Each structure stands twice: as structure tokens, then as C-alpha cells.
Coordinates of C-alpha atoms and ligand atoms in Angstrom, one line a residue:
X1 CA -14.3 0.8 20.5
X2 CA -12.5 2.1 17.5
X3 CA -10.1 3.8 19.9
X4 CA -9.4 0.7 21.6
X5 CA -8.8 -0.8 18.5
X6 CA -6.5 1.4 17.2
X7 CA -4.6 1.5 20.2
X8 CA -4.3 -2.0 20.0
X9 CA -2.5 -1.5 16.9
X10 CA -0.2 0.6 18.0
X11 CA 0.9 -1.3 20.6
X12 CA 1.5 -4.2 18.8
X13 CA 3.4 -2.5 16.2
X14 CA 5.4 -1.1 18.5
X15 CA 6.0 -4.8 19.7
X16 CA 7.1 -5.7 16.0
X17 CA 9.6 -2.9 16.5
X18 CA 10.8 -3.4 20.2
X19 CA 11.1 -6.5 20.1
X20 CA 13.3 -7.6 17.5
X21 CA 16.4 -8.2 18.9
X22 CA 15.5 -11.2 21.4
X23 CA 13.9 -14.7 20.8
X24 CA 10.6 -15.7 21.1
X25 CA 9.5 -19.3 21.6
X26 CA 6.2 -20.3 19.8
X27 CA 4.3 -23.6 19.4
X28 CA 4.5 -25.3 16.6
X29 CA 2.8 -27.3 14.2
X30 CA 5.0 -27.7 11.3
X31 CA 6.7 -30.8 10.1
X32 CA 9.8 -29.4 10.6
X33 CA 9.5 -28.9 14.8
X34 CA 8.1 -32.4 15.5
X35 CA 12.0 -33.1 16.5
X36 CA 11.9 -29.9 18.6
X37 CA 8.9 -31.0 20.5
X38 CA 6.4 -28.8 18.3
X39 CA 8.8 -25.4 19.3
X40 CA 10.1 -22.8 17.3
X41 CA 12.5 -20.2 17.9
X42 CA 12.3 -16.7 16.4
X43 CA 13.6 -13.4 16.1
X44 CA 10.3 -12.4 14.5
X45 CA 6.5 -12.9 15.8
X46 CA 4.6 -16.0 16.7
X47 CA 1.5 -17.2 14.2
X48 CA -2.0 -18.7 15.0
X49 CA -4.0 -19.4 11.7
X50 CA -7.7 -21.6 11.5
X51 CA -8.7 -22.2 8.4
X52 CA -11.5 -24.6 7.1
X53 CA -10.9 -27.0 4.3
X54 CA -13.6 -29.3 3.2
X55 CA -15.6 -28.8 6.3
X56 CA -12.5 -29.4 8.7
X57 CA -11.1 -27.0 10.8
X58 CA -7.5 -26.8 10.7
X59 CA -5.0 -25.3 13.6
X60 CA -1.3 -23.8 12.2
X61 CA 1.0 -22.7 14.8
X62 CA 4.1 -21.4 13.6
X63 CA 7.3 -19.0 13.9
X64 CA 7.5 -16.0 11.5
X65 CA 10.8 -14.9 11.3
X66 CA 11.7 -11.1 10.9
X67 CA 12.5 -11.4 7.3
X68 CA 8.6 -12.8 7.1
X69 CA 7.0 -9.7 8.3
X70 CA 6.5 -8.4 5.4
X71 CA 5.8 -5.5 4.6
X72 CA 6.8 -3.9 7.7
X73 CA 3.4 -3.1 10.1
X74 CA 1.3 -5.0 7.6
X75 CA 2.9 -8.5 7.6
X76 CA 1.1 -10.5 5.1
X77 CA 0.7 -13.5 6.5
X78 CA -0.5 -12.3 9.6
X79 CA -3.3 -11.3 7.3
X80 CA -6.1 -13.5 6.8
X81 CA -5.8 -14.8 3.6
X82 CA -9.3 -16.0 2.0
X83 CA -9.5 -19.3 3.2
X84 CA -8.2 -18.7 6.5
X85 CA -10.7 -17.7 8.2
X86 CA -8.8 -16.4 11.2
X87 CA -4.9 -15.4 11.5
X88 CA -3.4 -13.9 14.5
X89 CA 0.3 -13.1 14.8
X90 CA 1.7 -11.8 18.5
X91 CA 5.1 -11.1 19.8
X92 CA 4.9 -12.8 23.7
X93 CA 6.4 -16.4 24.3
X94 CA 3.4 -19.0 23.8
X95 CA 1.4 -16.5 22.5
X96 CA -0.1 -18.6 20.0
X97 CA -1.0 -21.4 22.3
X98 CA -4.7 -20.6 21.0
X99 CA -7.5 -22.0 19.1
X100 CA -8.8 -19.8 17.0
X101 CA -12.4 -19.7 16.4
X102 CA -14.3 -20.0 13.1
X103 CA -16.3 -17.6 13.3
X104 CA -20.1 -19.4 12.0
X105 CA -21.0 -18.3 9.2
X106 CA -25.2 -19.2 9.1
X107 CA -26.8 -20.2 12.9
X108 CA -28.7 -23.2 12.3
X109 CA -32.6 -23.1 12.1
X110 CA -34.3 -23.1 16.0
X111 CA -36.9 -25.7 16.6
X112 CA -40.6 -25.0 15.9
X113 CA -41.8 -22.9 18.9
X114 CA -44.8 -23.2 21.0
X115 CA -47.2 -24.4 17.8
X116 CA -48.2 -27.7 19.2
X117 CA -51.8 -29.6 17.6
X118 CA -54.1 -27.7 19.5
X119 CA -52.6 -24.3 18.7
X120 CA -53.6 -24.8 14.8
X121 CA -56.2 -23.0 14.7
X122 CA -54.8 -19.8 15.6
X123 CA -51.6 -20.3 13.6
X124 CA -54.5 -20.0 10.4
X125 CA -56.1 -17.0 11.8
X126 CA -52.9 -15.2 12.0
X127 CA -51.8 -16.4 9.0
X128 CA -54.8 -14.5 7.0
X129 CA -54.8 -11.5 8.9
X130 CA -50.9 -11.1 8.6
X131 CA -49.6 -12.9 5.7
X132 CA -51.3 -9.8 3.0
X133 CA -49.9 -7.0 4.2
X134 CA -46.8 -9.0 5.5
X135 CA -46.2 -10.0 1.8
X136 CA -46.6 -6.9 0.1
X137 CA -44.1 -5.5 3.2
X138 CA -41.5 -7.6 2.1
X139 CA -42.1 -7.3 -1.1
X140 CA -41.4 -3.4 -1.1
X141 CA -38.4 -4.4 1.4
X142 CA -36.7 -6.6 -1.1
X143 CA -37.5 -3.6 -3.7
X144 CA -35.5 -1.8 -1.7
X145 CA -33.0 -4.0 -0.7
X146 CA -32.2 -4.9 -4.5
X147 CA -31.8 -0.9 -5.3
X148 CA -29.6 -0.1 -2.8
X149 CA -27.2 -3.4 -3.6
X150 CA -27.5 -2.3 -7.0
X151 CA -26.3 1.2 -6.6
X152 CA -23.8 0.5 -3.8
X153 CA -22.4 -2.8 -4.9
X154 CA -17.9 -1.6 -5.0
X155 CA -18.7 0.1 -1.9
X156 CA -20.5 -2.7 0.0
X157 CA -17.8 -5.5 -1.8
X158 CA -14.8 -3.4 0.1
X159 CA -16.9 -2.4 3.7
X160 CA -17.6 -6.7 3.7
X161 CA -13.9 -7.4 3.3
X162 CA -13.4 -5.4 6.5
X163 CA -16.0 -6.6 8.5
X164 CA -14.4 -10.4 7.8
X165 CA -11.4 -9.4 8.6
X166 CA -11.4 -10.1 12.4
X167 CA -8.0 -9.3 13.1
X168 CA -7.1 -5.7 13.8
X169 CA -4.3 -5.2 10.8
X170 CA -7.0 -3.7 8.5
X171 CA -6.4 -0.2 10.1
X172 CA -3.6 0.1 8.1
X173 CA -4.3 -2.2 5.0
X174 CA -4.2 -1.2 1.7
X175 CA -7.1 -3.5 0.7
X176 CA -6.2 -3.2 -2.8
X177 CA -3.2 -5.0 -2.8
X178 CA -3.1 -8.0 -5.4
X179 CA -1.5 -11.1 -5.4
X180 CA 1.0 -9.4 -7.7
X181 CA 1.9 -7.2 -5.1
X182 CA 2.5 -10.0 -2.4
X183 CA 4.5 -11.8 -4.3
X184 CA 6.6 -9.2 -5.0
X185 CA 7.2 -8.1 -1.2
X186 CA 8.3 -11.1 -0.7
X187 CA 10.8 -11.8 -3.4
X188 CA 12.5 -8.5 -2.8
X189 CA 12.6 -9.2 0.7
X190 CA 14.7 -11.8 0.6
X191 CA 12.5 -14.6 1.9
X192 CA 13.3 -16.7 -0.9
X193 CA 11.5 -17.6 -3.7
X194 CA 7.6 -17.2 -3.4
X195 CA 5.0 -17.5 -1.4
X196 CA 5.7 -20.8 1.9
X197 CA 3.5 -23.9 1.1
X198 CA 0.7 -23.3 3.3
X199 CA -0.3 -20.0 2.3
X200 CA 0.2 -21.4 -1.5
X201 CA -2.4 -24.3 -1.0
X202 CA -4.8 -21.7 0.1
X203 CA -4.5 -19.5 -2.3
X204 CA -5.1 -22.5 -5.0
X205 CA -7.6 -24.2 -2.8
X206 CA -10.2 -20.5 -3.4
X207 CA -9.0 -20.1 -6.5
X208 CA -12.3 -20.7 -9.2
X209 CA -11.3 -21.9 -12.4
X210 CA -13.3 -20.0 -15.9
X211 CA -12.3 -21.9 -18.6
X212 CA -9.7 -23.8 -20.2
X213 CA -7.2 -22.4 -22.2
X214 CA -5.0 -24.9 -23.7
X215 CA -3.9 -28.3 -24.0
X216 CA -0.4 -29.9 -24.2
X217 CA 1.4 -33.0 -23.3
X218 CA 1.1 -32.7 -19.4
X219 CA -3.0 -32.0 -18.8
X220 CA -4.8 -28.8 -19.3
X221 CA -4.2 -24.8 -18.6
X222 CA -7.3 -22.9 -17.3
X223 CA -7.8 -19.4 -16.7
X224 CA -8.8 -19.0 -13.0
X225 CA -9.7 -16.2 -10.7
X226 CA -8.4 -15.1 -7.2
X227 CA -9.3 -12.1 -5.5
X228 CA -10.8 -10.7 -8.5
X229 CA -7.8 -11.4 -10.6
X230 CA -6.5 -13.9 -13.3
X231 CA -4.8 -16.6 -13.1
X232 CA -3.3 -19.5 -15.0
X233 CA -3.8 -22.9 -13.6
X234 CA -1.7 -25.7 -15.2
X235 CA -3.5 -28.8 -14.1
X236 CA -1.6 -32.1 -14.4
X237 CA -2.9 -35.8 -14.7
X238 CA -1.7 -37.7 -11.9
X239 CA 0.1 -40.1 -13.7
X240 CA 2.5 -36.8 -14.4
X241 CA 3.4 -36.5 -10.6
X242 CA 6.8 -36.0 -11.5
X243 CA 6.5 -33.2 -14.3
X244 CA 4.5 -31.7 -11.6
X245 CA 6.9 -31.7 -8.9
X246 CA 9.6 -31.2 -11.2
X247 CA 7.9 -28.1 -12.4
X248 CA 7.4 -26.3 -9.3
X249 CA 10.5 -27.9 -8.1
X250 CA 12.2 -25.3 -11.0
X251 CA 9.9 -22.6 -10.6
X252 CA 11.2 -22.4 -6.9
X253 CA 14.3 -21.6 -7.2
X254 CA 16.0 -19.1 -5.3
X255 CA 16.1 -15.7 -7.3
X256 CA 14.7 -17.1 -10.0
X257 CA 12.1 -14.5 -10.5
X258 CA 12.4 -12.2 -13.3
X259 CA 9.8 -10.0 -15.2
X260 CA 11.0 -12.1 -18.5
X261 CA 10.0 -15.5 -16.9
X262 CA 6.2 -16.6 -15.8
X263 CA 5.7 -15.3 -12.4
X264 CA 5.0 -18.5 -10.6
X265 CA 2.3 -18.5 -7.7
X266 CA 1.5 -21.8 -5.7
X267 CA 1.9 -25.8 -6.3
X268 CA -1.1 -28.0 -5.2
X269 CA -1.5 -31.5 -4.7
X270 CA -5.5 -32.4 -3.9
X271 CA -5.9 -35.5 -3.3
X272 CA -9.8 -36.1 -2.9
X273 CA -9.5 -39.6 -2.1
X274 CA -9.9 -41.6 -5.6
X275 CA -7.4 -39.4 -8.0
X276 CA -4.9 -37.0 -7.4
X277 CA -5.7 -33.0 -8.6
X278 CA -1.8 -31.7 -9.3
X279 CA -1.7 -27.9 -9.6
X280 CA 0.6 -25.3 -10.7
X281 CA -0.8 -21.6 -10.4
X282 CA 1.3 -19.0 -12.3
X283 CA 0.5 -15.4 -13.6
X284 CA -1.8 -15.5 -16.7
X285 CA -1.7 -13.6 -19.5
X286 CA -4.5 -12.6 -21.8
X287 CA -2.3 -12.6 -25.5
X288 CA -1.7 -16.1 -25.0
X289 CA 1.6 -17.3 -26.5
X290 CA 4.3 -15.8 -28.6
X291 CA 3.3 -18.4 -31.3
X292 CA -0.7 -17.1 -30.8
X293 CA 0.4 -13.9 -30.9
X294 CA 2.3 -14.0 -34.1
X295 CA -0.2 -15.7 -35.6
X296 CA -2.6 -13.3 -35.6
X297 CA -0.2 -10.0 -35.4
X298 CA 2.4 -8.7 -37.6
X299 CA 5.2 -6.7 -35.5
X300 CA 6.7 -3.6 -36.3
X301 CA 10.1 -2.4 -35.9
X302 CA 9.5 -1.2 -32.5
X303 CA 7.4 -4.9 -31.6
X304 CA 10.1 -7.1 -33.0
X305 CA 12.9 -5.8 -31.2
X306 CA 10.9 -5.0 -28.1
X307 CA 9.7 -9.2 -28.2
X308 CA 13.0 -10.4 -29.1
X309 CA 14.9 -8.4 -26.4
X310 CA 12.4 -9.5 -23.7
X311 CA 13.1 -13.1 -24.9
X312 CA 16.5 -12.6 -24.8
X313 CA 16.9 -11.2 -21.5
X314 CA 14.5 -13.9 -19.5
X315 CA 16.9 -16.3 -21.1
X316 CA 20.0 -14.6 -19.9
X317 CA 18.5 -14.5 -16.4
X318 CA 17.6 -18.1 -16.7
X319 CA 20.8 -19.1 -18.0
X320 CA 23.2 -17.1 -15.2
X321 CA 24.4 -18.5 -12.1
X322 CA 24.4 -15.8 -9.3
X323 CA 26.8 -16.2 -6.5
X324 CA 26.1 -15.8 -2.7
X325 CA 24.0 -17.7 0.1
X326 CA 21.0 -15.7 -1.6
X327 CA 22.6 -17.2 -5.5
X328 CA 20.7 -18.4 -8.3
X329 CA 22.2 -21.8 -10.3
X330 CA 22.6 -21.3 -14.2
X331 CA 19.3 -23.0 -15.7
X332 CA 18.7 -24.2 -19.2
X333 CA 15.3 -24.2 -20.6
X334 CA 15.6 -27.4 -22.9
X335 CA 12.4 -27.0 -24.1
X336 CA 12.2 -23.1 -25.6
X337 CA 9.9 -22.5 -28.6
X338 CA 7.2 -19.8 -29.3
X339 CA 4.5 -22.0 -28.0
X340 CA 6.5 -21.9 -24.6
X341 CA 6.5 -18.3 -24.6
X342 CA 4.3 -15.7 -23.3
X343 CA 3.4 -12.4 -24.6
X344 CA 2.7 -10.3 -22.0
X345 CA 0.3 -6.6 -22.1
X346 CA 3.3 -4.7 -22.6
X347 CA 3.9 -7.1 -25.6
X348 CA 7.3 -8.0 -24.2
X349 CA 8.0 -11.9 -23.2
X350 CA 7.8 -14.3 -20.7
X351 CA 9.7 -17.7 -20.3
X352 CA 7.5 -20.8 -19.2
X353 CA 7.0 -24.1 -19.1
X354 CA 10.5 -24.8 -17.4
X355 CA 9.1 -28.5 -16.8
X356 CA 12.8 -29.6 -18.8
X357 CA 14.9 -27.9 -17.3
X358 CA 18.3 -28.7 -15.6
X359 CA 19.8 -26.5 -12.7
X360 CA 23.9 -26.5 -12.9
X361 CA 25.8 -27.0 -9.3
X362 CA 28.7 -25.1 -10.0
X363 CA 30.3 -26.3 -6.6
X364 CA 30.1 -30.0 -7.7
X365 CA 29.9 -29.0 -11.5
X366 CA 27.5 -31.4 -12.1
X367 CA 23.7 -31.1 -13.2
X368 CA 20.7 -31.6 -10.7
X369 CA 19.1 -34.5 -12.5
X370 CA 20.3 -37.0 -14.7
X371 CA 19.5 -35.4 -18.1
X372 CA 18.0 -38.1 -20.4
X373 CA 19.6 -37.3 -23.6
X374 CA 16.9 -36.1 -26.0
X375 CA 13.4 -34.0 -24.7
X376 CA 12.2 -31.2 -26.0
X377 CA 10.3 -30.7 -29.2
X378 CA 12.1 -31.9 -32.6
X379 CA 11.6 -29.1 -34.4
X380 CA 13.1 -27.0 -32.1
X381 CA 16.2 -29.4 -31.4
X382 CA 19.6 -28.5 -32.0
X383 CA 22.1 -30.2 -34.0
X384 CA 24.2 -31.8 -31.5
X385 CA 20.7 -33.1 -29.8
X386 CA 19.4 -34.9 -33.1
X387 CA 22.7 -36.2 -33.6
X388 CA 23.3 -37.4 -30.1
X389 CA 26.6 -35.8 -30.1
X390 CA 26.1 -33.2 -27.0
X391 CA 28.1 -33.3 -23.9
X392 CA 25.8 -34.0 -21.5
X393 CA 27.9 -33.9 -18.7
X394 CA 28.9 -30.2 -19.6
X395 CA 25.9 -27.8 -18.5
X396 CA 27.3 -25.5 -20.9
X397 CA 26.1 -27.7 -23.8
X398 CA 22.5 -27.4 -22.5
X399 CA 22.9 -23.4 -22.8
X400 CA 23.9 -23.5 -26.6
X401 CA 21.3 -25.8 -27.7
X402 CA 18.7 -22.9 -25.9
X403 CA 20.1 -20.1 -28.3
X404 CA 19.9 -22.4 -31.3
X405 CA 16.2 -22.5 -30.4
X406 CA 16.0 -19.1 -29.3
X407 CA 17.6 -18.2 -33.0
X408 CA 14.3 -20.1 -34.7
X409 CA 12.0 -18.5 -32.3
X410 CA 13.6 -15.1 -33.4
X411 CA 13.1 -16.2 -37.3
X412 CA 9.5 -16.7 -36.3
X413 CA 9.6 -13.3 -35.2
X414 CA 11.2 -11.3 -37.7
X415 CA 9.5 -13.1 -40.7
X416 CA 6.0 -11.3 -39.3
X417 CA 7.9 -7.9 -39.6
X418 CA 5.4 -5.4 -41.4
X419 CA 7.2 -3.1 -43.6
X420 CA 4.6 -0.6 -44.8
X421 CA 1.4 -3.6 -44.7
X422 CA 3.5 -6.0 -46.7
X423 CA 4.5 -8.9 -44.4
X424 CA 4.5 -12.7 -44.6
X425 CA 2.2 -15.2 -43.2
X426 CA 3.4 -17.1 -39.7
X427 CA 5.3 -19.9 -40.5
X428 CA 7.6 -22.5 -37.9
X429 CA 11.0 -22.9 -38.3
X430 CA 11.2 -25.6 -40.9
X431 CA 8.0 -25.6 -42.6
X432 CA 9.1 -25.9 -46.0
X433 CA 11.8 -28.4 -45.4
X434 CA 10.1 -30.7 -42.6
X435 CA 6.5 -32.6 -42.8
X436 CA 4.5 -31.2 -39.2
X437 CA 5.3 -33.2 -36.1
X438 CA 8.7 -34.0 -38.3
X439 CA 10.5 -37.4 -36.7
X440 CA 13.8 -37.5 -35.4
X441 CA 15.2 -38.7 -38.0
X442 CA 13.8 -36.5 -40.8
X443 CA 14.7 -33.3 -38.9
X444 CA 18.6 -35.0 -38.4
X445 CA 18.7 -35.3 -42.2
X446 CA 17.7 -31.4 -42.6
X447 CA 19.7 -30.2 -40.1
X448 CA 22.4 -31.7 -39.7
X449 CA 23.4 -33.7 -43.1
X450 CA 22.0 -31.0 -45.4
X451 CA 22.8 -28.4 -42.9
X452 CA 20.3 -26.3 -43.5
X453 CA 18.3 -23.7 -41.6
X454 CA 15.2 -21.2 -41.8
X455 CA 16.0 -18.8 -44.7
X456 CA 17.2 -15.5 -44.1
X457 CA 15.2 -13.2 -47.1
X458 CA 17.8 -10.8 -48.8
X459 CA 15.6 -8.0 -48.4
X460 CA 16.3 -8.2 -45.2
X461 CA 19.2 -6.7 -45.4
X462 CA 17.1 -3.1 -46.0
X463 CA 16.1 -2.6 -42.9
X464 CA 18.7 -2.5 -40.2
X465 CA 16.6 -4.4 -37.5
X466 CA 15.9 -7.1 -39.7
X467 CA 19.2 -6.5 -40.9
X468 CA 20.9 -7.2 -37.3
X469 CA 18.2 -9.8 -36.1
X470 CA 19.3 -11.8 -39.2
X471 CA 22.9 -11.5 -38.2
X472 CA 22.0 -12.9 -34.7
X473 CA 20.4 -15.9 -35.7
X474 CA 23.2 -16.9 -37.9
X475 CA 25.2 -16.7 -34.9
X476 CA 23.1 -18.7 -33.3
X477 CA 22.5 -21.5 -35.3
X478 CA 26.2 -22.2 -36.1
X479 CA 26.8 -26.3 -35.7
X480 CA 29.0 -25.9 -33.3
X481 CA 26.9 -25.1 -30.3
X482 CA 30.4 -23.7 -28.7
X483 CA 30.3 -20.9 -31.2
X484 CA 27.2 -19.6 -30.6
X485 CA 26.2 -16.3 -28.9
X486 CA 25.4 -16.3 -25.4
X487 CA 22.3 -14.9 -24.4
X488 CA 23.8 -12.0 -22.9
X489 CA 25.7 -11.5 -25.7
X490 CA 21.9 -11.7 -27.5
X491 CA 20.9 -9.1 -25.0
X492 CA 23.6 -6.7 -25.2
X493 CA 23.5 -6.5 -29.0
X494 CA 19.8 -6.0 -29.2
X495 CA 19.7 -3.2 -26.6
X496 CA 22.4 -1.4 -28.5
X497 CA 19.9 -1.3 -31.7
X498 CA 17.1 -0.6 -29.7
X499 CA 19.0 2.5 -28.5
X500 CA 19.9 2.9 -32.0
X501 CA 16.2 2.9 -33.2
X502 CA 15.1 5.4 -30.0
X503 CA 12.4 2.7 -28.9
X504 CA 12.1 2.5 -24.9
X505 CA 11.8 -0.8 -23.1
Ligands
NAG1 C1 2.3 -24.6 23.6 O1 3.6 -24.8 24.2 C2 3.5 -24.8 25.6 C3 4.9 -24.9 26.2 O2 5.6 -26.1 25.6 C4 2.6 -26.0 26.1 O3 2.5 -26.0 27.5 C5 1.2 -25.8 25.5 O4 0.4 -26.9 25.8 C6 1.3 -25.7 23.9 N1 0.0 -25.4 23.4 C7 -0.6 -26.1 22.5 C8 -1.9 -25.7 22.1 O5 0.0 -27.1 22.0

């Protein structure tokens, strides 16, 4: 059998390899070939999938184009993901012209056996003379049972994940891939920019949510767990549709992944008949936000530069337009503050929350939706937003008003520097100057009549990092957003000092 098996294997990884040159014909039941007349065309492998959501079977039939099969030998979505119960991929035309079985998981209960009315009697007497030794049988076989789960719990977790597996790719599975993993494959593979819709509503739909993590204007975040692993769940009300869609809308971007930038996962729509269930699944991380973080850390030298660097370069990413069919469009944030920052284990950054953002056509010049003039948070706002006086129809404009917040999220930063256990308590940009949740209007006056910004200490001055951080933030509050440093520019200059200061990043 396990010969056969393997053999098996072999033969249909040869197919992957043989076969790649000519097309294959599948069915299909995407959206996409109902004008094709539920064909596909590929240079790749045909897919079956069966999957059960909410007690109904579901039948996938799909093309998976070269570029899918991914990793080579081990594609994953000819794997069986957790909620599809069954995934077959094969490389013959038709070949997935097949309904998959779900396989049953409990058989139901058979009827009552030969006891009819006049066999009650007996059904007593072998009830006493059975049921004591019987019980204290099981009894001792549960015993038993319990120590050996107990002692061989990891091992018996992995052996189950095999024996569900029913297709034959496990021979050759690492089993310990994560979602992390996937993901990656895929990005680097050129496939695009994440994980296709289907397999992402299954990965949300078994994902089991822990707790809830945070609030904010949209709904709630939760920490949830796949495969044994963390994730963040941004759940929206459905009266933010659009946030929603705009969200993962962003998040999808070609090449927008980048180790600086929340690693997004799936988008979800569940409709359950009287609401609407919007989800966004992203990576989590445990510190919790740059603003969370700072609050209860001070940084060192090495911290500071290592945060504001990583801040700095997700930003740059963000902000740069990549050329090429496999291009990225420049992207500004339009909502950056600490609180939409993540600190990651390594205690460098990640971007989120990208819900504001605008994508720049460079072909057109023009900007992917019509930007309503002020969103964002006030605090963080630059001058030419309060005042109303920013070119919207320039995407550059959009970029300079992110440094001038990515210069207050670096004085947030710097002011928790710890030079030998003195240090200062965490502040926001404006606390002494601005009442919380400032208006409009009272953060106009500050920062654009008086012209004033976060103070720079002079003591600053004696250490060279805080030294140099201070320099940048000047340059990037100037009221001219066109003067400004560019986030490269950012970049650059802080890896120089932390060459300068020997720290690795
Ligand atoms: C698959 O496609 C073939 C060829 O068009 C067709 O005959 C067959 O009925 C299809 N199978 C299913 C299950 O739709």
C-alpha cells in the first residue's frame, strides 16, 4: 500500500514536470468561466476541492496555473486546507470532472436490534451478570486510554493530521509549515498579492477568535488562532462595508508586502442571514502598538533607531511606485500615528491600518479615489491639511503630509530615550499645547498660526542619535510640505547612523 502510494506520487510529480509546456482544459466553477461555458485553460494542473460550510457541501473546480503550484511538488493549494475537507489537483483534461466525497466524520447510531417486549427479560439478566465486570473493564480502559493521550499527545496531534489528509501530497509535506510560510511562497512567487479568495474565506471561516484586543472607530480587533498560530482579526460593523472593502482593497495590492507593513492574510464577508460579519485577518503581534509599547518601555539608543528606521522604511515601501506588469503604485498612508503602528518581536515596526489610503496612477496621474479633503486623526494632521490648503489633486501632497506625521511619531519616540535610567514619561505630539481629542480648529491655531511644534530638548544635542533624530524631525515638520524629507531620504540617513552606532538591523 505504501508503495503504491508512493509511486503514485511519483508519477504525478513527474506529471507536474512533463507536462508543463501544453494546455490542459478543466471544468470550472468560478465566476470568471461562466462566459467560457464553466472551462478553463491552463498551463498548470486542474483542481477539485469539497469543502463543508455550515452543513453544506460545496464543489470548486478550477485551473491552477503553473505560477500557482507553489512550492514546486508540494503545491499548496492542492493541499487540503482545514476546512476543505478534500482537494485533489491532476494534470489530464477533465480530470477534475469529480465529486469529491466528504469523507463522514461520526456514522449515525443503528436501530435497536433484536430487543423486542418479550425479550426484556433477558436483556435484565445480562445486564447483571455483565454490566460489573463490564464497568470496571472500561473503567481501567479509559485509565488507560487517558495515560497514553497524556503522554503521547504532540505525537498523536501530527500522526491525526496525516491520517485526514486523504490526498497523497503528505509524503512529502513539511507539516510544520505556518501560514507565515504560505504566504510567503506565494508572494515571492509572483502570484500576486496574497493568498486567492477562496482559500482566504477558509482560512477565516476555522479561524477561532480568543479575545478582543482593541477598539477603534471601525469595530473591534481580536486575537484569533489558526493552525495553532495567532492571528489578528479586524472585525467591522456592517454599516462600515466600505472601510472594509476599502481596506482589503489596499492591503491587496500588488507587491505591496513588505516586512515594515502588517502582513495581511484573508478578507471575509459572512453574511448569516440577519447582519453582515466583515472580516479582515492580518498577522498579529503580541507588543501591541508602537503607542502601547512606548508607553510602558523606554528605548535605548539601539531601540530608538532600530523602531524609527523600521518605521521609516515600511513608509518608503509604501510610498514608492515600482514599475513593471508585476509594479507596485506609490501609496500614502493618510492616517499614520503611533496607535497605527505595530511593534513587532524583533521590536522593529510595522505599518497598518491602511483603511485611508490613496494609491497614485502614475499613467493617468491621478489618485484611485476621490480623496475627501480632511481624514485622519487631528493631532496628527499636517499643516496644509488643517488649513485646507493641500493640493489634492497632486499625490505628492499626500506623501509630505505622511512625513510630517511620521516626524511626531518619531518625537514620541525619541522623548522615551533612556540615557542611563533617566527618561521622560510618554507624551503625544502636542500635549502641552492642545486639550485631548483637540478640534480642528484648536490644532489650526497651534500649528499653523503660532507655528509651533513638539519641543526638541537641548540636551538632546549630547547624544548624537537624539542629536540626528532631532534634526530629522525638523525637516520634517517644515510648513511647506514640499520641503520635507522623503522617506527614503528618512531611511537613508538613519541607516547611515545606525552604521555609525554598530547596531545591526
Ligand atoms: C466537465 O466538462 C466536461 C466537458 O465539457 C463535461 O462533459 C462534464 O459534464 C463536466 N463535468 C462537470 C461535473 O461539470
Amino acid at each position: 500500500m505504501a508503495n503504491l502510494r508512493i509511486s503514485l506520487a511519483v508519477v504525478l510529480f513527474q506529471a507536474v514536470l512533463y507536462r508543463s509546456s501544453d494546455a490542459l482544459w478543466c471544468n470550472c466553477t468560478t465566476a470568471e468561466c461562466e462566459k467560457t461555458g464553466s472551462l478553463c485553460e491552463t498551463d498548470g494542473a486542474c483542481m477539485a476541492s469539497t469543502s463543508v460550510f455550515e452543513g453544506q457541501e460545496q464543489h470548486i473546480r478550477t485551473c491552477l496555473n503553473q505560477d500557482k503550484l507553489v512550492p514546486p511538488g508540494q503545491p499548496f493549494y492542492c493541499r487540503g486546507a482545514e476546512g476543505y475537507v478534500n482537494t485533489h489537483c491532476c494534470y489530464t483534461d477533465f480530470c477534475n470532472s469529480i465529486d469529491l466525497k466528504v469523507p463522514t466524520g461520526t456514522t449515525s447510531p443503528g436501530h435497536d436490534g433484536g430487543y423486542g417486549p418479550g425479550g426484556t427479560w433477558g436483556l435484565i439478566q445480562l445486564v447483571a451478570v455483565v454490566a460489573g465486570p463490564l464497568f470496571l473493564l472500561c473503567l481501567l480502559l479509559l485509565l488507560g486510554m487517558f495515560l497514553y493521550q497524556y503522554h503521547q499527545r504532540a505525537y498523536n496531534h501530527r500522526q491525526r493530521l496525516e491520517v485526514e489528509d486523504p490526498s497523497c501530497d503528505h509524503l512529502y509535506l513539511a507539516k510544520d509549515r505556518t501560514l507565515q510560510d504560505l504566504i510567503y511562497d506565494l508572494s515571492t512567487s509572483g502570484s500576486g498579492s496574497g493568498l486567492p479568495l477562496f482559500v482566504q474565506r477558509t482560512v477565516a471561516r476555522t479561524i477561532v477568535l480568543q479575545e478582543i484586543i482593541g477598539k477603534g472607530r471601525f469595530g473591534e480587533v481580536w486575537r484569533g488562532r489558526w493552525r495553532g498560530g495567532d492571528v489578528a482579526v479586524k472585525i467591522f460593523s456592517s454599516r462600515e462595508e466600505r472601510s472594509w472593502f476599502r481596506e482589503a482593497e489596499i492591503y491587496q495590492t500588488i507587491m505591496l508586502r513588505h516586512e515594515n507593513i502588517l502582513g495581511f492574510i484573508a478578507a471575509d464577508n459572512k453574511d448569516n442571514g440577519t447582519w453582515t460579519q466583515l472580516w479582515l485577518v492580518s498577522d498579529y503581534h503580541e507588543h501591541g502598538s508602537l503607542c502601547d509599547s512606548l508607553h510602558r518601555y523606554s528605548v535605548t539608543t539601539e531601540g530608538m533607531i532600530k523602531l524609527a528606521l523600521s518605521a521609516a522604511s515600511g513608509l518608503a515601501h509604501l510610498h514608492m511606485e515600482i514599475l513593471g506588469t508585476q509594479g507596485k503604485p506609490g501609496i500614502a498612508h493618510r492616517d499614520l500615528k503611533s496607535k497605527n503602528i505595530l511593534v513587532k518581536k524583533n521590536c522593529t515596526c510595522a505599518i497598518a491600518d491602511l483603511g485611508l489610503a490613496v494609491r497614485h496612477d502614475s499613467a493617468t496621474d491621478t489618485i484611485d479615489i476621490a480623496p475627501n479633503q480632511r481624514v485622519g486623526t487631528k493631532r496628527y494632521m499636517a499643516p496644509e491639511v488643517l488649513d485646507e490648503t493641500i493640493n489634492t489633486r497632486h499625490f505628492d501632497s499626500f506623501k509630505c503630509a505622511d512625513i510630517y506625521a511620521l516626524g511626531l511619531v518619531y518625537w514620541e519616540i525619541a522623548r522615551r530615550f533612556n540615557s542611563g535610567g533617566v527618561h521622560e514619561e510618554y507624551q503625544l505630539p502636542y500635549f502641552d499645547l492642545v486639550p485631548s481629542d483637540p478640534s480642528i480648529e484648536e490644532m489650526r491655531k497651534v500649528v499653523c498660526d503660532q507655528k509651533l511644534r513638539p519641543n526638541i530638548a537641548n540636551w538632546w544635542q549630547s547624544y548624537e542619535a537624539l542629536r540626528v533624530m532631532g534634526k530629522i524631525m525638523r525637516e520634517c515638520w517644515y510648513a511647506n510640505g514640499a520641503a520635507r524629507l522623503t522617506a527614503l531620504r528618512v531611511k537613508k540617513t538613519l541607516s547611515q547612523l545606525s552604521v555609525q552606532e554598530d547596531i545591526k538591523v
